[in-house]
Every structure is written in structure tokens, then in C-alpha cells.
Phi, psi and omega in degrees: 000316180300314181297323179297316181294316179298318179299320179295322181295317186276329186252351184096150186289145181296336183282354176087014180287155181279117176205149185280139172284133185243145169299152188298332183244008179269083189246060174092185188263007184291140179286343183279127181254131181283122179299150182297332182257021183294148178213075183272154175222150182292153178296135179261148177209153183286167181297336181276344178283143177259131178291155170261118194250136170240132176245116175272157183059038193289345182266009175281187185302321187262334188299312182295316178297320179294318180300314179298319180296314182287328179294328175294331183271317189248356182101143185304315187279353181269000182234115183254123177267134180225151178193172175268354180258158176283128181283151171299159185303318184293330176283319179299324182275351184276346181165177183302129176226131183223165175278134176209127177246112184291347176275353177255096186298320181298317178298316180297317180297316180298319180298315180298314183290312186291337183249006177060039185294136176241332175240137177233125174253117187260100182248008179285115180193155170264132180285173194305300185294321178294317180296320178296330181279341180219079188294320182296319177292321178298319178298317181294310185288312189279337181249301180298318178300319177300314181297321177298317180294318177300315182295315181291328178293320177293315183301323187247015173063042183271155164272120189246129172249127176234117177286139168256184190199156172296343181287355181269012187255158178234184188292342180263004181285149172295133192247336188207094356268160178272135181285177187287315191248119188206326193242175194306305183299321180296315182291321177297316179297318177299318179298312180297326178294310184284331182272320187241000180076017179296133176279078183265134178222137188216137171241136172270108182281142163283191172296130184257128182251122183234137183283328189254024176225157179271154175306142188243021176099017180261163182289333179273010182302333182303327184285353170260313184297329182302327181285319175303310185287325181298318181284321184281316189241344183076011179207162183207136175256118185263139181263009173242159177296150183298338183263009184285106183266127180221149176285140184222163179204143174283147189299327180299319176295320181298312182293320179295318179297321180297315178291321181298318180288330177288329181270350182297137176301140183304324183291344179275349185268113178278349177208177181249354177232127182231141164287146164231143185218154176226308184205158170231133179211167177255162174305323179296317179293321178296316179298321178298322179290321176297321182299331177297330181267325182234088188301332181276359182297137178230141176238138174235167185233127174227087193291126173274112187299325181292313180290325178295321179296322177296311182298325181294342178263004184264163178297147172277325177208161180244133178275104182252027182296328180292320177295321180292329180278313189285312183232025169060036177299139177206127180276157180254331189254119166261183186302313180300317179294321179300310183296316179300315181296314181296316181291323176297320180296319184273007171077048179274002184304319182296316179297317182296317179298318180294321180294322180288000000 
């Protein structure tokens, strides 16, 4: 397995995914060098102990929701949200929030040491459409930042979670269904696990739909914006073709899966990277479901060629059979439940009552 992972790192993945070939020892900007004979293992703790959690990139779509979710489980002061941006007052007052730049290895190291961090959730990344528009920044944040986090996690024996995504795929990737292990972050984490004993855990997320956040520059943003516009205006202009099928998930399922894989006993994990899936739908199918609640709703299409090209290279569905087998993953939200929940959150009751 180790030789397979190293080969994938240096030569590129057999599945044809787009990832950079790396020199064997060029692992980010951290000054700390991993000895060739290192054999680190993650810190162990009993079921009654509460982890000390750091979330990087915490002000993104998932970070705030994850922090709230974990604070209910582990206590407000045991979950630290970090970002390079100043948080809004309501987030700042909800629990510990600090400045953290993942490109500054010394800063990252100090935060881990000074706060006794045992779990690290790495959410600092540029999403697909934003990353394509600024490739140099995407390389720095998504690759160098990842290497810094991997190095600090090994050095300090952390349990590390790194989300992967359907956004890491290109036109030659297997699309229906997509296997578990395929792209750069996943392969790096597997390598660090087998080479250095890092307790690395990774989920490949589908498009995540959240009721209480704004679209963040991703290709699947239409599946969030449609609810805002449907309730506010009764119409929506979609930038993808009506037949574009992509895997999606409601955020509650996403957050629960993230905690479940982090709490899963190591011996139950047959791998370190898992797909999770809930549903796959097209803009046309989503619009039809919205129309059941808001009969006057109308959708039009003005295809963005750049976003469409990205979507055309992404998986149609994700094979999550290993997650369902190893740690009993099971989603709760299908398309009807998703649409009902999103519209209720955005206050469609008045429109529905008027339609009835």
C-alpha cells in the first residue's frame, strides 16, 4: 500500500485526476524536516476525554457550522475557530476565534502548542471557480497550506481531518461512480499515515447545501442560490445546463459524517479517505421539486461556460459503500427533505399559503 501511494504521488494517480507531481522531500514551507526514520503516532485519549479542536479556514461555508456542531458536543471553549479574516460579532461571541495563517508554519505551530490542540480540521481552501480565477493563490493555499498542516500534525501527534471534494477532479477522472482514493490531498494524507503514523482522516464531500450561509464561489452554488431567489423573487437564473447532474448533500448530513469519521475507532477504518454521498440531481430536477412548493416559481438558464466546463469534469455520483460498511455512514436528507428544509428556513410559508 505504501509503495502504491508513493508511486501515485510522484507519477500522478492512475485514475487520471489532475494533481501535481512532487519531489519526494518537497513537502511545503515548514522549516521542520521529518527524519527519514520517524515513526509518529497520534495522541490517544479515552472516550471520556474531550479533544481540543482547531478549525482552520473557519469563516468559510462549513467552518462556522462545524464549530457550532462540535461545541455542542465537546464544550464551547474546546473548539477554536481560526481564519485570516476578522469574524463578525456574532461569531466572535459564540466561542474562541483567533488569527491563523496556514502559510505561516511558525504561527500554526504556536497555536497548536499554546492551546494544547489534539484534533485539527483543515478547511482553508479556495473553491473551484475562485481557484480557477487565481491559480497562484490556489496553489499556495490548497497545496502549500496542506503540506504545512500535515507537517504540524505529524510533529505534534494530532488527529487530522482534511476534506476532499468533487472540485478536485478533471475531465479524465472516473465520474460514475467515482472511487474513494484519487486526488492530491487524499494521497498525501494516506502517505503520511503509512509512512509516519499520522492519524489522517478524510471525506470527499459532494456539493454541500447550507441554509444559513451565502454561496462561496463554488460551481455548485446554484443549488444554494436557487432557494434565496425562489423565496425572494419567485424566479432563478441558473448558470449551468438543466441536465448537469452532480452529487449533493445537506450540511447537517455533512457535519454529522465529519464527526462520525473522526470518532470512529482506528481499527474500523479500512482506509483513510472515504466518499460520502446522499443524492445526485440536475438543476431541472431541483427546480421541479421547488415548483411543488412554490407553483409560480420559474427557472431560466444562462450558462456560464467556465463553470459548465468545470462541472462537466466532475463526478456524477460518489461510491460511498466503504463508508457505509466501515463506520455505518447513512444520510438522512434526500431531495424532497432538502428542498422542504431549505424553503422553510428561508420563509417560504407565506408564498406556499398564498399559492394554496
